[in-house]
Amino acid sequence: APPEHETSEGPDYTLVNTPEKFDEFMAELSKQKRFAFDTETDALGAISSGCVGLSFSWQKGTGYYIALCGPSGSTVLDTHPTLAKLKPILEDPAIEKVGHNIKYDVQVMRQKGIELRGLVMDTMVAAFLLDPTRNVYGIDALALHLLNFKKIPTIDMIGKGKVQISMDKVDLDRI
């Protein structure tokens, strides 16, 4: 029987954690006029958190995760040169960016010296405008309700309470 909803088992996700993979990613990203963008951080506060990685998508069923930090022994990219290469695209107002609660990502990137420009949609704001009576505007609930897509809940990756870990401790393949 087919699954009740789509999950992360089907889509084509690419872990970008070596200079060679990053060059391939940049070749594709530089062709895009619009993409979805998200930051992964090691804390909830945008100003006090470190940027662990960045995710991008511009086509249904695909996504790229740029790993800047990971568990001990993980292969990751060097943060400063990676962000320096991304900066012209992230700051280009002609390239449209979409995000969920993107004001958070704006603050995270600002801490890294990047001013996100070309912001055209915040899906959290859009969900509120579509239905201001909704109780939850988190991406997990919205993806399931609006797109019939069940993502791996963040709590399943980092836990909660006393055993909670930060995102930089999660296995890169899982992220």
C-alpha positions as a Python dict, from the first residue, in 0.01 Angstrom:
ca = {
    (1, 'A'): (0, 0, 0),
    (2, 'P'): (128, 352, -74),
    (3, 'P'): (229, 565, 226),
    (4, 'E'): (-35, 784, 385),
    (5, 'H'): (179, 1093, 313),
    (6, 'E'): (512, 1187, 157),
    (7, 'T'): (821, 1162, 377),
    (8, 'S'): (1190, 1243, 355),
    (9, 'E'): (1254, 886, 235),
    (10, 'G'): (1159, 974, -123),
    (11, 'P'): (1311, 1315, -202),
    (12, 'D'): (1663, 1366, -335),
    (13, 'Y'): (1864, 1539, -63),
    (14, 'T'): (2232, 1621, -111),
    (15, 'L'): (2478, 1666, 173),
    (16, 'V'): (2731, 1930, 72),
    (17, 'N'): (3030, 1888, 301),
    (18, 'T'): (3341, 1889, 77),
    (19, 'P'): (3487, 2162, -148),
    (20, 'E'): (3412, 1950, -456),
    (21, 'K'): (3046, 1904, -362),
    (22, 'F'): (3024, 2274, -277),
    (23, 'D'): (3158, 2372, -621),
    (24, 'E'): (2894, 2149, -785),
    (25, 'F'): (2625, 2302, -563),
    (26, 'M'): (2738, 2658, -644),
    (27, 'A'): (2725, 2583, -1016),
    (28, 'E'): (2357, 2488, -977),
    (29, 'L'): (2268, 2763, -727),
    (30, 'S'): (2414, 3032, -955),
    (31, 'K'): (2157, 2938, -1223),
    (32, 'Q'): (1858, 2992, -993),
    (33, 'K'): (1634, 3300, -994),
    (34, 'R'): (1442, 3185, -683),
    (35, 'F'): (1509, 2939, -401),
    (36, 'A'): (1400, 2842, -53),
    (37, 'F'): (1659, 2904, 217),
    (38, 'D'): (1695, 2808, 584),
    (39, 'T'): (1962, 2821, 852),
    (40, 'E'): (2034, 2551, 1107),
    (41, 'T'): (2174, 2681, 1433),
    (42, 'D'): (2296, 2541, 1762),
    (43, 'A'): (2057, 2748, 1977),
    (44, 'L'): (1713, 2909, 1960),
    (45, 'G'): (1823, 3272, 1984),
    (46, 'A'): (1929, 3402, 1642),
    (47, 'I'): (2186, 3646, 1782),
    (48, 'S'): (2340, 3409, 2035),
    (49, 'S'): (2349, 3100, 1814),
    (50, 'G'): (2613, 2960, 1586),
    (51, 'C'): (2533, 2872, 1227),
    (52, 'V'): (2562, 2493, 1190),
    (53, 'G'): (2446, 2469, 830),
    (54, 'L'): (2233, 2610, 551),
    (55, 'S'): (1967, 2441, 344),
    (56, 'F'): (1854, 2531, -6),
    (57, 'S'): (1589, 2404, -244),
    (58, 'W'): (1456, 2526, -576),
    (59, 'Q'): (1276, 2220, -705),
    (60, 'K'): (1016, 1990, -550),
    (61, 'G'): (1168, 1678, -400),
    (62, 'T'): (1522, 1813, -387),
    (63, 'G'): (1732, 1989, -128),
    (64, 'Y'): (2090, 2070, -41),
    (65, 'Y'): (2237, 2089, 309),
    (66, 'I'): (2559, 2291, 342),
    (67, 'A'): (2734, 2146, 648),
    (68, 'L'): (2940, 2402, 841),
    (69, 'C'): (2953, 2209, 1167),
    (70, 'G'): (2885, 1854, 1280),
    (71, 'P'): (2967, 1587, 1535),
    (72, 'S'): (3332, 1518, 1609),
    (73, 'G'): (3498, 1349, 1313),
    (74, 'S'): (3246, 1478, 1056),
    (75, 'T'): (3363, 1623, 728),
    (76, 'V'): (3234, 1982, 707),
    (77, 'L'): (3309, 2298, 512),
    (78, 'D'): (3510, 2587, 652),
    (79, 'T'): (3254, 2849, 753),
    (80, 'H'): (3420, 3177, 653),
    (81, 'P'): (3521, 3095, 292),
    (82, 'T'): (3192, 2911, 233),
    (83, 'L'): (2983, 3207, 346),
    (84, 'A'): (3206, 3444, 148),
    (85, 'K'): (3123, 3249, -170),
    (86, 'L'): (2750, 3245, -88),
    (87, 'K'): (2734, 3614, 6),
    (88, 'P'): (2692, 3762, -345),
    (89, 'I'): (2395, 3534, -417),
    (90, 'L'): (2235, 3580, -73),
    (91, 'E'): (2272, 3959, -100),
    (92, 'D'): (2152, 3984, -462),
    (93, 'P'): (1807, 4151, -457),
    (94, 'A'): (1726, 4013, -805),
    (95, 'I'): (1746, 3652, -681),
    (96, 'E'): (1428, 3574, -488),
    (97, 'K'): (1445, 3401, -151),
    (98, 'V'): (1166, 3218, 30),
    (99, 'G'): (1183, 3101, 390),
    (100, 'H'): (985, 2998, 694),
    (101, 'N'): (1010, 3253, 976),
    (102, 'I'): (1279, 3411, 761),
    (103, 'K'): (1334, 3703, 1000),
    (104, 'Y'): (1528, 3451, 1213),
    (105, 'D'): (1750, 3362, 916),
    (106, 'V'): (1800, 3732, 841),
    (107, 'Q'): (1934, 3781, 1194),
    (108, 'V'): (2158, 3473, 1180),
    (109, 'M'): (2308, 3582, 848),
    (110, 'R'): (2352, 3940, 968),
    (111, 'Q'): (2568, 3803, 1252),
    (112, 'K'): (2784, 3649, 979),
    (113, 'G'): (2813, 3977, 784),
    (114, 'I'): (2553, 3889, 520),
    (115, 'E'): (2247, 4105, 450),
    (116, 'L'): (1981, 3880, 295),
    (117, 'R'): (1815, 4061, 7),
    (118, 'G'): (1547, 3958, -239),
    (119, 'L'): (1313, 3819, 26),
    (120, 'V'): (981, 3754, -145),
    (121, 'M'): (794, 3523, 91),
    (122, 'D'): (783, 3407, 448),
    (123, 'T'): (573, 3091, 456),
    (124, 'M'): (496, 3138, 825),
    (125, 'V'): (344, 3480, 755),
    (126, 'A'): (165, 3341, 448),
    (127, 'A'): (13, 3059, 657),
    (128, 'F'): (-111, 3313, 911),
    (129, 'L'): (-268, 3525, 637),
    (130, 'L'): (-439, 3219, 491),
    (131, 'D'): (-575, 3110, 829),
    (132, 'P'): (-524, 3338, 1130),
    (133, 'T'): (-727, 3098, 1348),
    (134, 'R'): (-468, 2822, 1317),
    (135, 'N'): (-312, 2724, 1652),
    (136, 'V'): (29, 2624, 1516),
    (137, 'Y'): (246, 2783, 1246),
    (138, 'G'): (552, 2560, 1284),
    (139, 'I'): (692, 2409, 968),
    (140, 'D'): (627, 2047, 1077),
    (141, 'A'): (254, 2104, 1123),
    (142, 'L'): (216, 2321, 812),
    (143, 'A'): (407, 2076, 588),
    (144, 'L'): (180, 1793, 699),
    (145, 'H'): (-146, 1988, 680),
    (146, 'L'): (-85, 2188, 361),
    (147, 'L'): (152, 1964, 163),
    (148, 'N'): (79, 1618, 305),
    (149, 'F'): (453, 1593, 381),
    (150, 'K'): (569, 1446, 712),
    (151, 'K'): (916, 1574, 783),
    (152, 'I'): (1139, 1427, 1050),
    (153, 'P'): (1038, 1628, 1357),
    (154, 'T'): (1327, 1831, 1495),
    (155, 'I'): (1256, 1684, 1838),
    (156, 'D'): (1328, 1336, 1694),
    (157, 'M'): (1678, 1455, 1600),
    (158, 'I'): (1775, 1658, 1905),
    (159, 'G'): (1552, 1515, 2179),
    (160, 'K'): (1411, 1727, 2459),
    (161, 'G'): (1464, 1812, 2822),
    (162, 'K'): (1779, 1692, 2995),
    (163, 'V'): (1885, 1469, 2704),
    (164, 'Q'): (1841, 1737, 2435),
    (165, 'I'): (2144, 1801, 2218),
    (166, 'S'): (2219, 2091, 1985),
    (167, 'M'): (2193, 2055, 1606),
    (168, 'D'): (2573, 2052, 1567),
    (169, 'K'): (2576, 1712, 1741),
    (170, 'V'): (2328, 1547, 1500),
    (171, 'D'): (2466, 1310, 1238),
    (172, 'L'): (2496, 1497, 907),
    (173, 'D'): (2315, 1229, 708),
    (174, 'R'): (2017, 1260, 943),
    (175, 'I'): (2003, 1639, 908),
}
